[in-house]
Short mmCIF file of C-alpha atoms and ligand atoms in Angstrom, two decimals:
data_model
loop_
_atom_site.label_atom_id
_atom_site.label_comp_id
_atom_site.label_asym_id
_atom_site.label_seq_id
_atom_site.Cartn_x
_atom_site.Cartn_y
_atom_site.Cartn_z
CA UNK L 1 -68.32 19.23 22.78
CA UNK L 2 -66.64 21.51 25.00
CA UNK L 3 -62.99 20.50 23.93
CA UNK L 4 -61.23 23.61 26.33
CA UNK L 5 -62.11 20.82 28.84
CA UNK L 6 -60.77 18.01 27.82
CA UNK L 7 -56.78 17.29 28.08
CA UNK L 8 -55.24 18.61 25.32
CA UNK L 9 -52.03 16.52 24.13
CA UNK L 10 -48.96 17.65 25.05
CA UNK L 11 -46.80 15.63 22.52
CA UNK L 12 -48.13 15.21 18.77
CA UNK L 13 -46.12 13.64 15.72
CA UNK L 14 -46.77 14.04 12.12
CA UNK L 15 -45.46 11.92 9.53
CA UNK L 16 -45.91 14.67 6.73
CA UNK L 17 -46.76 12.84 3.29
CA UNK L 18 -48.48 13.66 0.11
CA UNK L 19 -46.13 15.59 -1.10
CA UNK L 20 -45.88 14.42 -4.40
CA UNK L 21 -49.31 13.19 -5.26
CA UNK L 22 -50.42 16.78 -4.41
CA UNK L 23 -47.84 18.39 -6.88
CA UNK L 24 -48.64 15.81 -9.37
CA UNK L 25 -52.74 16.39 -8.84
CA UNK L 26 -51.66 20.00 -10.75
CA UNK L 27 -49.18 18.43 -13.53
CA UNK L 28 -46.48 19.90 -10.99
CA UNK L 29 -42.85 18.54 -10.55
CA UNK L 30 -42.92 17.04 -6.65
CA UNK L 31 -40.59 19.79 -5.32
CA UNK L 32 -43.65 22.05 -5.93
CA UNK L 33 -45.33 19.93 -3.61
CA UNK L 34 -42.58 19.69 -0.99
CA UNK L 35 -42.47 23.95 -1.43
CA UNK L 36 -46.02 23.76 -0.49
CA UNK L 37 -45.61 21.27 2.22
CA UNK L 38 -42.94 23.60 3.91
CA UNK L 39 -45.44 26.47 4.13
CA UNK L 40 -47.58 23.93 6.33
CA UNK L 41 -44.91 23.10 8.44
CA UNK L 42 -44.74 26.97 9.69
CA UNK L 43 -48.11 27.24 9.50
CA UNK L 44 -48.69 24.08 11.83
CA UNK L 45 -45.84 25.05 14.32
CA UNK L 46 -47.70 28.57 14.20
CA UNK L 47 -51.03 26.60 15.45
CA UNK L 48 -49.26 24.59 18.16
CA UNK L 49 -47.51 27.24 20.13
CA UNK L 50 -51.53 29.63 19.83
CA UNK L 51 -52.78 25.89 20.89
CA UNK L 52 -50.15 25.26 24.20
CA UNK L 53 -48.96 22.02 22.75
CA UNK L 54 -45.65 21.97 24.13
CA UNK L 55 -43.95 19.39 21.73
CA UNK L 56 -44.58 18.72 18.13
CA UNK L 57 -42.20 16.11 16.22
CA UNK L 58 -42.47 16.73 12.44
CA UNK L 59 -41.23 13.38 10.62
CA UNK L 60 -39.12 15.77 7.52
CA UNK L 61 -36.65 13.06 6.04
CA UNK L 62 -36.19 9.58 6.66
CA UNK L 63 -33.12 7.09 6.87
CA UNK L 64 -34.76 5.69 3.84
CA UNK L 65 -35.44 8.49 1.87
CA UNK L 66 -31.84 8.60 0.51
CA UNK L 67 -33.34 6.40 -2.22
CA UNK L 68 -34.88 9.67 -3.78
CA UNK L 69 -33.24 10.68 -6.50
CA UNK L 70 -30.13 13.12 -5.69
CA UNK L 71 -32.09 15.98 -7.32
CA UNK L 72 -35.27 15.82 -4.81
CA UNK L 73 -32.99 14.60 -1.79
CA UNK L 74 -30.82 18.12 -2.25
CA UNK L 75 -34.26 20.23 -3.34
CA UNK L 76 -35.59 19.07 0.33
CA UNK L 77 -32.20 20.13 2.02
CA UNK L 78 -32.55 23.45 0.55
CA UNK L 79 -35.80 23.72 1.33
CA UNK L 80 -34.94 22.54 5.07
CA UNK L 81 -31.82 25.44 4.70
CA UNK L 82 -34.48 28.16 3.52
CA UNK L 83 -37.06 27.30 6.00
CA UNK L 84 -33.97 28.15 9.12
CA UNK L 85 -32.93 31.08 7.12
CA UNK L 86 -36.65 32.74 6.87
CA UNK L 87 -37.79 31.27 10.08
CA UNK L 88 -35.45 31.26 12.50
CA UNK L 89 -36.07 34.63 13.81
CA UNK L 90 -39.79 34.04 14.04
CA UNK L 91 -38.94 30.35 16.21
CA UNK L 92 -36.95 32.43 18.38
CA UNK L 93 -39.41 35.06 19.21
CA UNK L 94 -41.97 32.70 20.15
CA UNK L 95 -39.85 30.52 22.60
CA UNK L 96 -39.47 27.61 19.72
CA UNK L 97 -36.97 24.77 20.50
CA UNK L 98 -35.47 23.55 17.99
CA UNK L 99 -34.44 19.37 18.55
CA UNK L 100 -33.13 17.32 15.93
CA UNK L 101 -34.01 13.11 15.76
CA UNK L 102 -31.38 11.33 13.13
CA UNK L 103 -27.82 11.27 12.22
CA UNK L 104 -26.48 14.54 10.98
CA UNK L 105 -23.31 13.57 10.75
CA UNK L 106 -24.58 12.28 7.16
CA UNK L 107 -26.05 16.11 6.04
CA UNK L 108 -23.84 17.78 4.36
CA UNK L 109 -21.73 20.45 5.77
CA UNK L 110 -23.95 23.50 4.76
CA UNK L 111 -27.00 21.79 5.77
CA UNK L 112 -25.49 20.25 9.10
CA UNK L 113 -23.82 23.70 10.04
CA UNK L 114 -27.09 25.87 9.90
CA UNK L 115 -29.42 23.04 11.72
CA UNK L 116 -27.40 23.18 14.13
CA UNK L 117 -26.37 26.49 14.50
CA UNK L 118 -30.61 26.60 14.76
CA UNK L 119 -30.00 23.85 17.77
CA UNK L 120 -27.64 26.08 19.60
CA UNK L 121 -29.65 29.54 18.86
CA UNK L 122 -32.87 27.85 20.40
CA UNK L 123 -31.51 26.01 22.93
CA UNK L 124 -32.77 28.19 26.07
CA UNK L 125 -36.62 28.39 24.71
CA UNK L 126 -39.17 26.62 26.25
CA UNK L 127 -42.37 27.23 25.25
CA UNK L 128 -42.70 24.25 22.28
CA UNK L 129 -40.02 21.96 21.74
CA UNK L 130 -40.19 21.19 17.96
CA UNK L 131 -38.58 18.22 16.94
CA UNK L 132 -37.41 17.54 13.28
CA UNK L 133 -37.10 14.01 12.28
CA UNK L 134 -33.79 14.18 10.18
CA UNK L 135 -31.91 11.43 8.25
CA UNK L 136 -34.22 9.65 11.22
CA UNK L 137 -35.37 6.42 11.52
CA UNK L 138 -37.21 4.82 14.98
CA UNK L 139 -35.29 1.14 14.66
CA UNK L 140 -31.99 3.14 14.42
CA UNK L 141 -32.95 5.49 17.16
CA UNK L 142 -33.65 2.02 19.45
CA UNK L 143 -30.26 0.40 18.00
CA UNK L 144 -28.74 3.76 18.79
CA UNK L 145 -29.54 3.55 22.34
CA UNK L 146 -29.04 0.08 23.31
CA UNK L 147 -25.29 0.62 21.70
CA UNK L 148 -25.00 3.94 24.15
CA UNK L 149 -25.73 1.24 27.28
CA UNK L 150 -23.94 -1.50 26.27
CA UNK L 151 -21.15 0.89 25.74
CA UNK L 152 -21.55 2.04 29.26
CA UNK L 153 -21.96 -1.41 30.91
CA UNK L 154 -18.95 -2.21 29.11
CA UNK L 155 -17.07 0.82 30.74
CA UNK L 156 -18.66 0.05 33.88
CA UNK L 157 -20.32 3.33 33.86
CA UNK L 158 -23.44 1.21 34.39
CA UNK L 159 -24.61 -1.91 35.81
CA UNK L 160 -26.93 -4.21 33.43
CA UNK L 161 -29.49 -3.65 36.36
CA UNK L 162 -30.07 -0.33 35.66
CA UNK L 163 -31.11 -0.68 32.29
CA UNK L 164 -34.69 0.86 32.92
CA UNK L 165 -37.67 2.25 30.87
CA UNK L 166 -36.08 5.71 31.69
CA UNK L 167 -32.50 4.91 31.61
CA UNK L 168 -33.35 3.61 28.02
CA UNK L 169 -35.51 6.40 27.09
CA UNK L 170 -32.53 9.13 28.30
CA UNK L 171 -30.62 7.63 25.23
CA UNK L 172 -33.03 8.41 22.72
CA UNK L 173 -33.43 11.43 20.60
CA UNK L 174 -36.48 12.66 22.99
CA UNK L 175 -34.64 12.71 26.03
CA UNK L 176 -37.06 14.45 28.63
CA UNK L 177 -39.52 14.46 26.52
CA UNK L 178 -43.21 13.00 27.51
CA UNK L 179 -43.81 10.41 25.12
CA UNK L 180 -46.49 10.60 21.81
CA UNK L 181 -50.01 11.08 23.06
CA UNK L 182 -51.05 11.95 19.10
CA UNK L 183 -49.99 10.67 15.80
CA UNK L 184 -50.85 12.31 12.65
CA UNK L 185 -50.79 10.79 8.74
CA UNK L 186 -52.30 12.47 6.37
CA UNK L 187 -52.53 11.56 2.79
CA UNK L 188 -54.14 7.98 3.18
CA UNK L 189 -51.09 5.57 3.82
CA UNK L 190 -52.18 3.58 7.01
CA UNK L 191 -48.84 2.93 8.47
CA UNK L 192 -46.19 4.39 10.34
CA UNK L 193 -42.57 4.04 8.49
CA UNK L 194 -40.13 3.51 11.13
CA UNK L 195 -41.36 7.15 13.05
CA UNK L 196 -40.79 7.46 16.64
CA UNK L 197 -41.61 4.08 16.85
CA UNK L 198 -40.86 3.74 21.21
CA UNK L 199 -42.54 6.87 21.74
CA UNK L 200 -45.63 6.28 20.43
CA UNK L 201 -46.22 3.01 22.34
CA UNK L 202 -49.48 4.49 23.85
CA UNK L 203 -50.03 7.33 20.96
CA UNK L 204 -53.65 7.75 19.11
CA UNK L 205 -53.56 7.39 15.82
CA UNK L 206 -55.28 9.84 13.19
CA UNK L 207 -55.27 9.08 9.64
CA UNK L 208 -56.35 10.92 7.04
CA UNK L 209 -57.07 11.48 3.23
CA UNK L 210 -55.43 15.15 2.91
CA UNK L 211 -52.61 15.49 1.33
CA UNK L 212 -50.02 17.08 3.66
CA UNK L 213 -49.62 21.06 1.04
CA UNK L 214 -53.46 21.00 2.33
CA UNK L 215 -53.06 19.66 5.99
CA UNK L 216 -54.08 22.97 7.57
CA UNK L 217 -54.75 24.63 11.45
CA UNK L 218 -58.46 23.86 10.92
CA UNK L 219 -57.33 20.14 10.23
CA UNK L 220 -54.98 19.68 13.58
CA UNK L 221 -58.04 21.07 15.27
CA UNK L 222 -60.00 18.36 13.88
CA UNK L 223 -57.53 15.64 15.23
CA UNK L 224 -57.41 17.23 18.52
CA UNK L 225 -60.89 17.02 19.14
CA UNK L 226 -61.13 13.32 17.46
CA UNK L 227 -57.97 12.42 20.04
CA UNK L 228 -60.24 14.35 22.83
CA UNK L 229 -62.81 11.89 22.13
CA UNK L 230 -60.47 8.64 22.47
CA UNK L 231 -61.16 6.91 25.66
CA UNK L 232 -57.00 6.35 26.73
CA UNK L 233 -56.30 3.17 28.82
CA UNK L 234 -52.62 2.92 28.72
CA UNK L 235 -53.64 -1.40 29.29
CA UNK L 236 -55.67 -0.63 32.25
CA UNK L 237 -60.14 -0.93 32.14
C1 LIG G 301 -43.54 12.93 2.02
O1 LIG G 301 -44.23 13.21 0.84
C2 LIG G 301 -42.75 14.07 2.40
C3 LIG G 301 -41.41 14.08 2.57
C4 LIG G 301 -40.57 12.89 2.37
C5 LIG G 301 -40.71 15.32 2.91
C6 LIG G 301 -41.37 16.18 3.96
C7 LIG G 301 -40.65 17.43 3.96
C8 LIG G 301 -41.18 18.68 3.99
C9 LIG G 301 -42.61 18.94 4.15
C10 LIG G 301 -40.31 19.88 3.83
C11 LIG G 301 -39.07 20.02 4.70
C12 LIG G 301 -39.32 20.08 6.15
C13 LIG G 301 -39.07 21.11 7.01
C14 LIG G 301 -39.15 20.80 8.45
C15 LIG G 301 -38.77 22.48 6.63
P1 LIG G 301 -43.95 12.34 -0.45
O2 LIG G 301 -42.93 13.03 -1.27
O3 LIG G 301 -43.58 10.95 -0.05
O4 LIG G 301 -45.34 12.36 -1.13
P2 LIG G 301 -45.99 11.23 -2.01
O5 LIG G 301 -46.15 10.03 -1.09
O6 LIG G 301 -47.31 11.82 -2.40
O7 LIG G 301 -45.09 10.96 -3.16
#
Protein backbone atom coordinates (compact mmCIF):
# COMPACT_ATOMS: atom_id res chain seq x y z
CA UNK A 1 0.00 0.00 0.00
CA UNK A 2 0.97 3.35 -0.85
CA UNK A 3 0.56 4.83 2.77
CA UNK A 4 2.17 8.64 1.60
CA UNK A 5 -1.46 8.70 0.32
CA UNK A 6 -3.47 7.99 2.82
CA UNK A 7 -4.25 10.65 5.79
CA UNK A 8 -1.79 10.39 8.17
CA UNK A 9 -3.09 11.11 11.89
CA UNK A 10 -2.54 14.20 13.20
CA UNK A 11 -3.15 13.37 16.95
CA UNK A 12 -1.76 9.90 18.40
CA UNK A 13 -1.73 8.79 22.22
CA UNK A 14 0.31 6.18 23.80
CA UNK A 15 -0.36 4.69 27.00
CA UNK A 16 3.39 3.52 27.51
CA UNK A 17 3.38 0.11 29.56
CA UNK A 18 5.61 -2.83 29.98
CA UNK A 19 7.87 -1.33 31.81
CA UNK A 20 8.38 -3.68 34.37
CA UNK A 21 7.71 -7.01 32.80
CA UNK A 22 10.49 -5.99 30.33
CA UNK A 23 13.05 -5.26 33.19
CA UNK A 24 11.95 -8.28 34.94
CA UNK A 25 12.23 -10.56 31.46
CA UNK A 26 16.30 -9.80 32.25
CA UNK A 27 16.21 -10.42 36.25
CA UNK A 28 16.31 -6.44 36.20
CA UNK A 29 14.89 -4.12 39.00
CA UNK A 30 11.74 -2.19 37.05
CA UNK A 31 13.53 1.21 37.06
CA UNK A 32 15.83 -0.51 34.49
CA UNK A 33 12.87 -0.91 32.54
CA UNK A 34 11.43 2.58 33.02
CA UNK A 35 15.39 3.83 32.01
CA UNK A 36 14.80 1.93 28.92
CA UNK A 37 11.33 3.10 28.37
CA UNK A 38 12.59 6.82 28.53
CA UNK A 39 15.03 6.22 25.67
CA UNK A 40 11.77 5.30 23.58
CA UNK A 41 10.03 8.20 24.51
CA UNK A 42 12.87 10.44 22.64
CA UNK A 43 13.21 8.10 20.22
CA UNK A 44 9.33 8.11 19.39
CA UNK A 45 9.01 12.00 19.64
CA UNK A 46 12.18 11.85 17.23
CA UNK A 47 9.87 9.69 14.68
CA UNK A 48 6.82 11.96 14.96
CA UNK A 49 8.23 15.33 14.19
CA UNK A 50 10.50 13.20 10.69
CA UNK A 51 6.70 11.73 10.32
CA UNK A 52 4.58 15.44 10.43
CA UNK A 53 2.40 14.22 13.21
CA UNK A 54 1.69 17.37 14.79
CA UNK A 55 0.53 16.10 18.31
CA UNK A 56 1.63 13.13 20.25
CA UNK A 57 0.20 12.65 23.98
CA UNK A 58 2.52 10.26 25.88
CA UNK A 59 0.41 8.79 28.96
CA UNK A 60 3.96 9.07 31.61
CA UNK A 61 2.25 8.89 35.17
CA UNK A 62 -1.11 8.41 36.24
CA UNK A 63 -3.43 9.79 39.14
CA UNK A 64 -3.24 6.24 40.23
CA UNK A 65 0.17 5.48 40.05
CA UNK A 66 0.88 7.12 43.46
CA UNK A 67 0.23 3.58 44.72
CA UNK A 68 3.85 2.65 43.51
CA UNK A 69 6.00 2.37 46.03
CA UNK A 70 7.77 5.86 47.03
CA UNK A 71 11.06 4.45 45.68
CA UNK A 72 9.76 3.82 41.90
CA UNK A 73 7.26 6.91 42.11
CA UNK A 74 10.58 9.31 42.83
CA UNK A 75 12.97 6.98 40.33
CA UNK A 76 10.23 8.02 37.50
CA UNK A 77 10.36 11.79 38.60
CA UNK A 78 13.99 11.74 38.18
CA UNK A 79 13.87 10.10 35.25
CA UNK A 80 11.08 12.69 33.99
CA UNK A 81 13.80 15.59 35.55
CA UNK A 82 16.76 13.94 33.47
CA UNK A 83 14.86 13.46 30.35
CA UNK A 84 14.14 17.88 30.44
CA UNK A 85 17.66 18.31 31.48
CA UNK A 86 19.26 16.17 28.40
CA UNK A 87 16.46 16.94 26.08
CA UNK A 88 15.30 20.10 26.32
CA UNK A 89 17.68 21.66 23.99
CA UNK A 90 17.06 19.05 21.33
CA UNK A 91 12.78 19.76 21.82
CA UNK A 92 13.59 23.23 21.28
CA UNK A 93 15.54 22.98 18.14
CA UNK A 94 13.03 21.02 16.46
CA UNK A 95 9.94 23.29 17.21
CA UNK A 96 8.72 20.71 20.17
CA UNK A 97 5.83 21.96 22.41
CA UNK A 98 5.92 20.96 25.42
CA UNK A 99 1.96 20.60 27.16
CA UNK A 100 1.37 19.11 30.36
CA UNK A 101 -2.27 16.95 31.16
CA UNK A 102 -2.61 16.46 35.24
CA UNK A 103 -2.26 18.30 38.40
CA UNK A 104 1.21 19.55 39.09
CA UNK A 105 0.44 21.24 41.85
CA UNK A 106 0.99 17.62 43.52
CA UNK A 107 4.91 17.21 41.91
CA UNK A 108 7.16 18.22 44.00
CA UNK A 109 8.85 21.49 43.83
CA UNK A 110 12.02 20.37 41.86
CA UNK A 111 10.06 18.34 39.57
CA UNK A 112 7.13 20.97 39.13
CA UNK A 113 9.73 23.92 38.68
CA UNK A 114 11.73 22.32 35.69
CA UNK A 115 8.38 20.91 33.80
CA UNK A 116 7.37 23.89 33.75
CA UNK A 117 10.12 25.97 33.22
CA UNK A 118 10.11 23.27 29.95
CA UNK A 119 6.27 24.67 29.44
CA UNK A 120 7.38 28.23 29.33
CA UNK A 121 10.78 27.56 27.22
CA UNK A 122 8.59 25.76 24.47
CA UNK A 123 5.78 27.69 24.52
CA UNK A 124 6.23 29.59 20.99
CA UNK A 125 7.06 26.14 18.96
CA UNK A 126 4.78 24.77 16.73
CA UNK A 127 5.80 22.14 14.82
CA UNK A 128 4.57 18.99 17.34
CA UNK A 129 2.78 19.69 20.34
CA UNK A 130 3.87 16.89 22.76
CA UNK A 131 1.71 16.32 25.50
CA UNK A 132 2.82 14.54 28.79
CA UNK A 133 0.17 12.90 30.75
CA UNK A 134 1.29 13.89 34.38
CA UNK A 135 -0.24 13.01 37.80
CA UNK A 136 -3.19 12.71 34.88
CA UNK A 137 -6.18 11.00 34.88
CA UNK A 138 -9.21 11.42 31.96
CA UNK A 139 -12.32 11.26 34.72
CA UNK A 140 -10.46 14.06 36.63
CA UNK A 141 -9.65 15.97 33.51
CA UNK A 142 -13.79 15.76 32.73
CA UNK A 143 -14.56 16.61 36.58
CA UNK A 144 -11.97 19.30 36.14
CA UNK A 145 -13.81 20.96 33.46
CA UNK A 146 -17.33 20.73 34.34
CA UNK A 147 -16.11 22.46 37.88
CA UNK A 148 -14.33 25.37 35.54
CA UNK A 149 -18.17 25.95 33.97
CA UNK A 150 -20.13 25.59 36.76
CA UNK A 151 -17.78 27.99 38.35
CA UNK A 152 -18.42 30.36 35.55
CA UNK A 153 -22.23 29.96 35.34
CA UNK A 154 -22.12 30.60 38.88
CA UNK A 155 -20.20 33.97 38.30
CA UNK A 156 -22.35 34.63 35.48
CA UNK A 157 -19.43 34.61 33.24
CA UNK A 158 -21.54 32.07 31.32
CA UNK A 159 -24.96 31.12 30.60
CA UNK A 160 -25.87 27.20 31.09
CA UNK A 161 -26.74 27.52 27.27
CA UNK A 162 -23.47 27.81 26.22
CA UNK A 163 -22.20 24.81 27.63
CA UNK A 164 -21.12 23.29 24.15
CA UNK A 165 -18.92 20.41 22.78
CA UNK A 166 -16.25 23.21 22.34
CA UNK A 167 -16.94 25.34 25.24
CA UNK A 168 -16.40 22.01 27.22
CA UNK A 169 -13.49 20.88 25.33
CA UNK A 170 -11.65 24.64 25.88
CA UNK A 171 -11.55 23.48 29.62
CA UNK A 172 -9.68 20.47 29.15
CA UNK A 173 -6.01 19.87 29.18
CA UNK A 174 -6.03 19.74 25.11
CA UNK A 175 -7.42 22.97 24.59
CA UNK A 176 -7.09 23.57 20.70
CA UNK A 177 -6.08 20.53 20.19
CA UNK A 178 -7.83 18.14 17.37
CA UNK A 179 -8.99 15.29 19.21
CA UNK A 180 -7.27 11.40 19.21
CA UNK A 181 -7.41 9.95 15.74
CA UNK A 182 -4.78 7.00 17.12
CA UNK A 183 -4.37 5.17 20.30
CA UNK A 184 -1.44 3.12 21.07
CA UNK A 185 -0.96 0.13 23.97
CA UNK A 186 1.64 -1.85 23.78
CA UNK A 187 2.51 -4.61 26.08
CA UNK A 188 -0.83 -6.69 25.81
CA UNK A 189 -3.26 -5.02 28.41
CA UNK A 190 -6.52 -4.40 26.31
CA UNK A 191 -7.79 -1.39 28.06
CA UNK A 192 -7.38 2.12 28.39
CA UNK A 193 -6.83 3.30 32.26
CA UNK A 194 -8.56 6.49 32.59
CA UNK A 195 -6.23 8.12 29.38
CA UNK A 196 -7.64 10.92 27.50
CA UNK A 197 -10.72 9.33 27.86
CA UNK A 198 -13.07 12.54 25.86
CA UNK A 199 -10.54 12.79 23.32
CA UNK A 200 -10.44 9.62 22.05
CA UNK A 201 -14.22 9.33 21.51
CA UNK A 202 -13.60 8.56 17.75
CA UNK A 203 -9.74 7.31 18.20
CA UNK A 204 -8.49 3.78 16.56
CA UNK A 205 -7.27 1.61 18.74
CA UNK A 206 -3.86 -0.42 18.31
CA UNK A 207 -2.88 -2.95 20.71
CA UNK A 208 -0.03 -4.73 20.92
CA UNK A 209 2.26 -7.47 22.54
CA UNK A 210 5.64 -5.30 22.75
CA UNK A 211 6.67 -4.26 25.66
CA UNK A 212 6.97 -0.44 25.62
CA UNK A 213 11.72 -0.48 26.23
CA UNK A 214 11.08 -2.31 22.68
CA UNK A 215 8.17 -0.14 21.17
CA UNK A 216 10.37 1.30 18.41
CA UNK A 217 10.02 3.90 15.03
CA UNK A 218 9.60 0.75 12.90
CA UNK A 219 6.63 -0.19 15.33
CA UNK A 220 4.65 3.41 15.15
CA UNK A 221 5.09 2.86 11.46
CA UNK A 222 3.36 -0.29 11.74
CA UNK A 223 0.32 1.33 13.58
CA UNK A 224 0.18 4.07 11.16
CA UNK A 225 -0.28 2.00 8.32
CA UNK A 226 -2.77 -0.51 10.35
CA UNK A 227 -4.78 3.01 11.37
CA UNK A 228 -4.37 3.90 7.40
CA UNK A 229 -6.21 0.85 6.74
CA UNK A 230 -9.25 1.55 9.27
CA UNK A 231 -12.27 2.54 7.38
CA UNK A 232 -13.28 5.88 9.94
CA UNK A 233 -17.07 6.62 10.18
CA UNK A 234 -17.25 8.99 13.01
CA UNK A 235 -21.34 7.18 13.29
CA UNK A 236 -22.04 7.94 9.77
CA UNK A 237 -22.23 4.70 6.68
C1 LIG B 1 4.04 1.54 32.65
O1 LIG B 1 4.85 0.40 32.77
C2 LIG B 1 4.87 2.71 32.63
C3 LIG B 1 4.80 3.74 33.50
C4 LIG B 1 3.84 3.78 34.61
C5 LIG B 1 5.73 4.86 33.41
C6 LIG B 1 6.00 5.38 32.01
C7 LIG B 1 7.11 6.31 32.14
C8 LIG B 1 8.19 6.39 31.34
C9 LIG B 1 8.36 5.60 30.11
C10 LIG B 1 9.32 7.30 31.68
C11 LIG B 1 9.04 8.75 32.01
C12 LIG B 1 8.42 9.53 30.92
C13 LIG B 1 8.92 10.61 30.26
C14 LIG B 1 7.98 11.37 29.42
C15 LIG B 1 10.31 11.04 30.27
P1 LIG B 1 4.68 -0.53 34.04
O2 LIG B 1 5.67 -0.12 35.06
O3 LIG B 1 3.26 -0.50 34.51
O4 LIG B 1 5.03 -1.92 33.44
P2 LIG B 1 4.43 -3.31 33.86
O5 LIG B 1 2.95 -3.24 33.56
O6 LIG B 1 5.15 -4.26 32.95
O7 LIG B 1 4.74 -3.53 35.30
Amino acid sequence: MDSAKKEMPKHIGIIMDGNGRWAKKRNLPRTYGHKEGVKRVIEIVKACYKLNIPYLSLYAFSTENWKRPEQEVSNLMFLLRSFIDQYLDELCENGVKLNIMGDVLALGDKTREMVMDAVKRTESNKDLVLNIGLNYGGQDEILRAAKALAQKVEAKEINVDAIDKEAFERELYTKNQPPLDLLIRPSGELRVSNFMLWQLAYAEFWFSDILWPDFTEETLKGAIDDYQCRNRRFGGV
